[in-house]
Each structure stands twice: as C-alpha cells, then as structure tokens.
PDB file of C-alpha atoms in Angstrom:
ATOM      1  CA  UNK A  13      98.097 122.331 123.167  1.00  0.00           C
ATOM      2  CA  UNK A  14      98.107 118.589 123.163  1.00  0.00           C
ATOM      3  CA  UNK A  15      95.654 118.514 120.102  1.00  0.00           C
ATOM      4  CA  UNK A  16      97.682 121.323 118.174  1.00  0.00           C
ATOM      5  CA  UNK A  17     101.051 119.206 118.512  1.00  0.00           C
ATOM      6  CA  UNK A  18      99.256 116.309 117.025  1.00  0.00           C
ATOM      7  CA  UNK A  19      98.152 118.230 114.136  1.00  0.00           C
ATOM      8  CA  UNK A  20     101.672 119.717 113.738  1.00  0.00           C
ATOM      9  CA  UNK A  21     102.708 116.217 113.849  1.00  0.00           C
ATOM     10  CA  UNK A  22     100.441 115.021 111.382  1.00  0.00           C
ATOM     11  CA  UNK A  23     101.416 117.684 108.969  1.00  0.00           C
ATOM     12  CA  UNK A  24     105.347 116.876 109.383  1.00  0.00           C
ATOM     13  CA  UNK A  25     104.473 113.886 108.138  1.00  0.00           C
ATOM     14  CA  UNK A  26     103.696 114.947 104.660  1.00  0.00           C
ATOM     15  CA  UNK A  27     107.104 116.293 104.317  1.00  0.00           C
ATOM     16  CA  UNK A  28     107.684 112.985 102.598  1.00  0.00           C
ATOM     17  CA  UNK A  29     105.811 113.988  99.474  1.00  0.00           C
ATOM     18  CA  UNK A  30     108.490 117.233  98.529  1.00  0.00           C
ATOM     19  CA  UNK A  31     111.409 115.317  99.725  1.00  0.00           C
ATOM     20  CA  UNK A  32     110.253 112.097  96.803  1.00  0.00           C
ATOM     21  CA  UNK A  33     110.125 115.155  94.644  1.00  0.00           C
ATOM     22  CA  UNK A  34     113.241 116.536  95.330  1.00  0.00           C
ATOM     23  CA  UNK A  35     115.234 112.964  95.351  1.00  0.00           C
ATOM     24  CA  UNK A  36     114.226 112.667  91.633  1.00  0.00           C
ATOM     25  CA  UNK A  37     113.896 116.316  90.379  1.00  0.00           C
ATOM     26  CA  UNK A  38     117.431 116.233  91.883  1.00  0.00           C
ATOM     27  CA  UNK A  39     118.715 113.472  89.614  1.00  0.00           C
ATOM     28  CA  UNK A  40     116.384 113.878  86.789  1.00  0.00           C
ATOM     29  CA  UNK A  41     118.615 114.296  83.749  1.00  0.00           C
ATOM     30  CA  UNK A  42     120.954 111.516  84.656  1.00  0.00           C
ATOM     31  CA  UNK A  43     117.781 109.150  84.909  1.00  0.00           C
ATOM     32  CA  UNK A  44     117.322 106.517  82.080  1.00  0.00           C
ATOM     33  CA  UNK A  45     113.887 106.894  80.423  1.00  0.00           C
ATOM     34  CA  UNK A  46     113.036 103.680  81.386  1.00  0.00           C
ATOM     35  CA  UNK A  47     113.581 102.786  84.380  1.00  0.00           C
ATOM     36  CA  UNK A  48     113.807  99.405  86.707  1.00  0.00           C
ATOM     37  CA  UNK A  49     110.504 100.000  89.331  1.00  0.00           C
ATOM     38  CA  UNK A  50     110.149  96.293  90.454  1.00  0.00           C
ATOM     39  CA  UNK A  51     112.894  93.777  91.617  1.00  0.00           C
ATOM     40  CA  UNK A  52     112.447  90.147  92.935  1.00  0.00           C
ATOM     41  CA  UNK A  53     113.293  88.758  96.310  1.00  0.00           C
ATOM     42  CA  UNK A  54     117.021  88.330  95.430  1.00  0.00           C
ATOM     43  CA  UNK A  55     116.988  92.414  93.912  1.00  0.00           C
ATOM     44  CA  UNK A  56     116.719  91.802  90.607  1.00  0.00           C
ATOM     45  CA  UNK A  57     115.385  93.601  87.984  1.00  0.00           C
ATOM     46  CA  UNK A  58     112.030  92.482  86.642  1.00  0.00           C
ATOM     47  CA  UNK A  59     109.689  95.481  86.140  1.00  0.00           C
ATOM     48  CA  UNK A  60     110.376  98.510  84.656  1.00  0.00           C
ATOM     49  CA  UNK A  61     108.619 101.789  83.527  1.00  0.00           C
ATOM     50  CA  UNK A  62     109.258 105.468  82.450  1.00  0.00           C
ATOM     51  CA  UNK A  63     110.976 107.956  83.776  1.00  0.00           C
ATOM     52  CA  UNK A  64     107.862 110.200  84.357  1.00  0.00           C
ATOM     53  CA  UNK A  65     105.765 106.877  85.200  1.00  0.00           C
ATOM     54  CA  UNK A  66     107.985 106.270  87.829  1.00  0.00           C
ATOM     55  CA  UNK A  67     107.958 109.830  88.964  1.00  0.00           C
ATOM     56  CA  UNK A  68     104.088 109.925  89.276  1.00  0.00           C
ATOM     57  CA  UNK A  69     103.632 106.072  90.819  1.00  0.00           C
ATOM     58  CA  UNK A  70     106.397 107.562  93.671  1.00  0.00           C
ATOM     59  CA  UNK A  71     104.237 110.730  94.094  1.00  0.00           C
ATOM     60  CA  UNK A  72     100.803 108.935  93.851  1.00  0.00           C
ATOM     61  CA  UNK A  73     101.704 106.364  96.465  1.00  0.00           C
ATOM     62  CA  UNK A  74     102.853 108.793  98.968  1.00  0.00           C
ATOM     63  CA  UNK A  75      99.724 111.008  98.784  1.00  0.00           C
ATOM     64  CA  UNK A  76      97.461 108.203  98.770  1.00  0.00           C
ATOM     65  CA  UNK A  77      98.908 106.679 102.166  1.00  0.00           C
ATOM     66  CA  UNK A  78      99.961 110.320 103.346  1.00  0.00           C
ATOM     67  CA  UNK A  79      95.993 110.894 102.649  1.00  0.00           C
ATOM     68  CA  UNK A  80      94.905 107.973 104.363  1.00  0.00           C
ATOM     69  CA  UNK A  81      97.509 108.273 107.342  1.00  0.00           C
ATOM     70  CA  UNK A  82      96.354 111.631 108.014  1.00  0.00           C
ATOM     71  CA  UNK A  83      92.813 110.827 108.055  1.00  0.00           C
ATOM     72  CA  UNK A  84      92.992 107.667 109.831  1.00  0.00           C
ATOM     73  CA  UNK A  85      95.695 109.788 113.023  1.00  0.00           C
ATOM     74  CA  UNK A  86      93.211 112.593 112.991  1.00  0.00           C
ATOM     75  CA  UNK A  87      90.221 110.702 113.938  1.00  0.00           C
ATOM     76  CA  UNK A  88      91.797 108.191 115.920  1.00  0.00           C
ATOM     77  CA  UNK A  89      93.201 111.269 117.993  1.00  0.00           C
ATOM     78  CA  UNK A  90      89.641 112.865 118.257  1.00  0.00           C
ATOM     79  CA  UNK A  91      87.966 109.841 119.606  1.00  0.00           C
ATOM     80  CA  UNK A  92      88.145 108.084 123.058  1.00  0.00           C
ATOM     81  CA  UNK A  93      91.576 106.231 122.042  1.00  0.00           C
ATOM     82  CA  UNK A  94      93.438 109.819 122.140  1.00  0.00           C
ATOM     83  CA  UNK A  95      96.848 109.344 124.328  1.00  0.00           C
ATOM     84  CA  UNK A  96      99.551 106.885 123.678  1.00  0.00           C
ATOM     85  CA  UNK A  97      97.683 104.998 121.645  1.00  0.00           C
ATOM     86  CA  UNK A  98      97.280 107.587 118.923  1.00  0.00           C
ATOM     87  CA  UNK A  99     101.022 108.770 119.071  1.00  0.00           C
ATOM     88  CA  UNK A 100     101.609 105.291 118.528  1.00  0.00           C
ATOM     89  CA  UNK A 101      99.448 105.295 115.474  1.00  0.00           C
ATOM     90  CA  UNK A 102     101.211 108.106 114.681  1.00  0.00           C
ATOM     91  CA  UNK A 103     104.844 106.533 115.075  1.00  0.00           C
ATOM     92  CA  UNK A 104     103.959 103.643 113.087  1.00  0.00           C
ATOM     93  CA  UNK A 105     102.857 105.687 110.239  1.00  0.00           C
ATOM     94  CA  UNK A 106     105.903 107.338 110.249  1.00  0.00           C
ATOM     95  CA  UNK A 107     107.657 104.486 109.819  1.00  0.00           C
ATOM     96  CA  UNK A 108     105.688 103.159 106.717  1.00  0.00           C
ATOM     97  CA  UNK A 109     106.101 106.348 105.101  1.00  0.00           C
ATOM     98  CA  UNK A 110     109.894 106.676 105.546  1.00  0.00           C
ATOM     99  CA  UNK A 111     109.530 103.161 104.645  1.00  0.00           C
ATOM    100  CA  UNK A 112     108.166 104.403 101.365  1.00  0.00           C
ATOM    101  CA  UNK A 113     110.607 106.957 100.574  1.00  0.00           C
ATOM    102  CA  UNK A 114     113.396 104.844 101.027  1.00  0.00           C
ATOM    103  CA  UNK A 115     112.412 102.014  98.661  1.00  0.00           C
ATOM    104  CA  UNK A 116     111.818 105.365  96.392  1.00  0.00           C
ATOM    105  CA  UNK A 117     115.168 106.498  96.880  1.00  0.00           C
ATOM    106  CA  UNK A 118     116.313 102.992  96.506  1.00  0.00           C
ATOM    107  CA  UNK A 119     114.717 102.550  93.264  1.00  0.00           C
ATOM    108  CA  UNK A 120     116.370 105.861  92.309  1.00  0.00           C
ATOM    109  CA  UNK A 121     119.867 104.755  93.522  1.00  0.00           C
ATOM    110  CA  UNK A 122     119.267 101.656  91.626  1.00  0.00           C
ATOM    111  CA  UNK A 123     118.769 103.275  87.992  1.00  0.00           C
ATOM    112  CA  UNK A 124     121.375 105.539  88.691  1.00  0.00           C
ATOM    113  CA  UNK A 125     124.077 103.877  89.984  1.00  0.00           C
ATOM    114  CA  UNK A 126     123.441 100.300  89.384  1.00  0.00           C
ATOM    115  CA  UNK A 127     123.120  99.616  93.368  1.00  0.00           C
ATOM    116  CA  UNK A 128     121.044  96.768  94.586  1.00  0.00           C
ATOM    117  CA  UNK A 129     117.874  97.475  96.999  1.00  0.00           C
ATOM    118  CA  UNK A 130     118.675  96.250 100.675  1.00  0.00           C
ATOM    119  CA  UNK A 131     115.382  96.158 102.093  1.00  0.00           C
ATOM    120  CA  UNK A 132     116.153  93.026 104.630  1.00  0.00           C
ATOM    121  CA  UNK A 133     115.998  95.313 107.878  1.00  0.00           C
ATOM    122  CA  UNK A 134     113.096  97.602 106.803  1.00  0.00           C
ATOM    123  CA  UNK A 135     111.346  94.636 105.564  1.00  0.00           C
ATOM    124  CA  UNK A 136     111.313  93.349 109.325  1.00  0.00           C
ATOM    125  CA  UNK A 137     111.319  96.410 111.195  1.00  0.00           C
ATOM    126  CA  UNK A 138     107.422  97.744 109.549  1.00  0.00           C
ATOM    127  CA  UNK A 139     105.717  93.985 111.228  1.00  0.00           C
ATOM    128  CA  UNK A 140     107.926  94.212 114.141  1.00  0.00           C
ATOM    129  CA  UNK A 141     106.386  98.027 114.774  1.00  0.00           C
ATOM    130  CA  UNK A 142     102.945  96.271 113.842  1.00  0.00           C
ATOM    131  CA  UNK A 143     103.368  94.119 116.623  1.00  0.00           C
ATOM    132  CA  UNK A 144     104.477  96.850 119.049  1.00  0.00           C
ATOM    133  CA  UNK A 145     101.866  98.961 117.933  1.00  0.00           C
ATOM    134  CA  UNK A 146      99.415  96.120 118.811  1.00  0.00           C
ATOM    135  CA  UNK A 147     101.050  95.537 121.958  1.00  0.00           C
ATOM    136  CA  UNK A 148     100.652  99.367 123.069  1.00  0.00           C
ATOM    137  CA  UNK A 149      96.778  98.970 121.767  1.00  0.00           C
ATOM    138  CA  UNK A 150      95.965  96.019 123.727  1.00  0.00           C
ATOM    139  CA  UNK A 151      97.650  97.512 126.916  1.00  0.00           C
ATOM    140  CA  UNK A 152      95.857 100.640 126.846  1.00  0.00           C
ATOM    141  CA  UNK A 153      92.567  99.063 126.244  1.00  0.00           C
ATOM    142  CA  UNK A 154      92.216  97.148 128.762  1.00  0.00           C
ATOM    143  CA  UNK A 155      88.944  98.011 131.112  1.00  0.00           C
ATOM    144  CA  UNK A 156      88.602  97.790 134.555  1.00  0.00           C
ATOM    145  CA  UNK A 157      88.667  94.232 136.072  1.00  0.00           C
ATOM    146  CA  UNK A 158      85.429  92.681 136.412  1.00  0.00           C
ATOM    147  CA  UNK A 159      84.344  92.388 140.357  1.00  0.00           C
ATOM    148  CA  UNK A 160      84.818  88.821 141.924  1.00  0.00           C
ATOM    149  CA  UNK A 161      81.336  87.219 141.816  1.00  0.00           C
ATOM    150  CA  UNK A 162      79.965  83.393 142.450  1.00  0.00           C
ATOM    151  CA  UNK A 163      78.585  82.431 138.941  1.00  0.00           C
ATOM    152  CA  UNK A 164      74.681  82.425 138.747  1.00  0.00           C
ATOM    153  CA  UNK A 165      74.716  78.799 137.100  1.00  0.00           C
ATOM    154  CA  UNK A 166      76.830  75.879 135.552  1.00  0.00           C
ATOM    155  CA  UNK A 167      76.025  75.206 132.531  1.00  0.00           C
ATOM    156  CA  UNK A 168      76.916  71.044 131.284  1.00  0.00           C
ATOM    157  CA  UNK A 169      77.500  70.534 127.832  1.00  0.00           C
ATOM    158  CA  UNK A 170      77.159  66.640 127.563  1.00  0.00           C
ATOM    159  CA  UNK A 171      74.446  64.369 126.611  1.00  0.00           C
ATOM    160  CA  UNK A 172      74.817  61.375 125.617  1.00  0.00           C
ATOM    161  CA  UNK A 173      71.866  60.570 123.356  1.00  0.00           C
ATOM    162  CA  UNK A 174      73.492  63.725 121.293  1.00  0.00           C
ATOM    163  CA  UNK A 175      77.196  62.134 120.912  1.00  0.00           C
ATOM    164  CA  UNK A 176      75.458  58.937 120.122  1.00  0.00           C
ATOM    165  CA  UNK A 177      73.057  60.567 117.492  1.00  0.00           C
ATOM    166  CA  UNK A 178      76.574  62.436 116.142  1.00  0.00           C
ATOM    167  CA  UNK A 179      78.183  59.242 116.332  1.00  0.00           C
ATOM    168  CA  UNK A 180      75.801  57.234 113.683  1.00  0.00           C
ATOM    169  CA  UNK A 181      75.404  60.323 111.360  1.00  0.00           C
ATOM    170  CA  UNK A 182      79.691  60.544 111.351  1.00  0.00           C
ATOM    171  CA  UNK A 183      79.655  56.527 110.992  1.00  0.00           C
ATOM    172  CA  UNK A 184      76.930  56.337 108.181  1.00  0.00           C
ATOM    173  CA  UNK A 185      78.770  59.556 105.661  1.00  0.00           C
ATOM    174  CA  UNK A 186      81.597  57.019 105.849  1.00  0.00           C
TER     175      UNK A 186
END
C-alpha cells in the first residue's frame, strides 16, 4: 500500500502539465501574439516571444522536470532511502513544479493584464525547502555510532627538515 500511494503521488504531480494548458487555452484569444516571457530582477520586460512559443516553452518545461521528477521519486523510493526521505523528495518537487506553474501563470497574468511578476517569496521559499530537504536527508542518514575504541596509533605530522625544505623553496619563488 505504501508503494501504491507513492505512485499515486507521483502521478498527481503531473496534474501540472493540463492545468499550464488550461491557464492559457483559457485565455488564448485575448493573448497578444507576442508575448513578454522574460523580465529582469525589478519585473521588467526584456524578452519576449510568440504566443504559441510561449505556449510550447510552458508545456516543454513542465514535462521535462515532470519527466525527470518522476524518474528521479520513483527510484529514490525503490532503493534503500524509501521513508521520509523520499516523501521529502517528493514534497520538494512539488514545490518546484507549482513553482513552475505559477511563474507560468504569472507570465500569463502579465500579457494579459499588464500585472507585474511577484516572485520575492517563491524565490526564497524553493532554497529554503532545499535546505530542509537536506536537513531531513542528513538526519535520516545517519548510521549507527561507531563503538568507543582506544586508537591503534598516533600519527605526528611534523618534521622539521620538511618545513625547512618548504621554507627555502617558498623563500627562493619570491
């Protein structure tokens, strides 16, 4: 059962791709043919392309990192990291790929309306789930502590002849 919801689960995922279609099949007549695609740091305007150029980049990029999500979850859920650490794969794609539809549907609104993209929280929220994600990794992982043991040997890493030999061949590039 637990496998079976994670599949589910991965498949929900790719109801991103028919809701980018819908956003702009919905709007499609009132669409300018060529459309703003690319803003600068302030939301400006400085790339643009068709209509149906716009429409296929949207598409494209969701199925290639629905495509790679999916395969990157699956196999990450069939190997010895399955449990919280896959969900939280999981999670975090699901936030990069709602992160995706909203810039689309930004970039929609945009054309449309004239409204500017606010991307300041999303832009923080996908490398503050990075670093959760991360954080959930690296406390799952960790093994079983090593047993208490005297070491075997010290090892000394000084000798003077060495630093002095360094010293001359550092003095002499000079």
């Amino acid at each position: 059962m637990k496998s079976k919801s994670f599949q589910i689960a991965i498949a929900l995922m790719w109801l991103a791709l028919p809701l980018t279609a819908l956003r702009y099949w919905s709007v499609w007549g009132q669409l300018p043919l060529r459309m703003a695609t690319h803003f600068d740091a302030s939301g400006h305007a400085n790339g643009w392309m068709s209509r149906d150029a716009s429409f296929q980049f949207a598409i494209g990029l969701a199925v290639f990192t629905l495509a790679i999500f999916s395969v990157i979850a699956y196999v990450m859920h069939r190997s010895r990291t399955a449990g919280v650490v896959s969900w939280a794969m999981l999670g975090f794609f699901y936030l990069v790929t709602g992160f995706i539809y909203y810039v689309n549907s930004q970039v929609v609104d945009y054309n449309l309306v004239g409204h500017p993209l606010h991307l300041d929280v999303a832009i923080v929220l996908i490398p503050g789930a990075a670093l959760i994600f991360t954080a959930i990794y690296l406390g799952v992982q960790r093994g079983k502590v090593l047993p208490a043991a005297s070491p075997i040997s010290d090892e000394v890493h000084r000798s003077m002849f060495w630093a002095a030999f360094m010293a001359v061949i550092v003095l002499l590039e000079l």
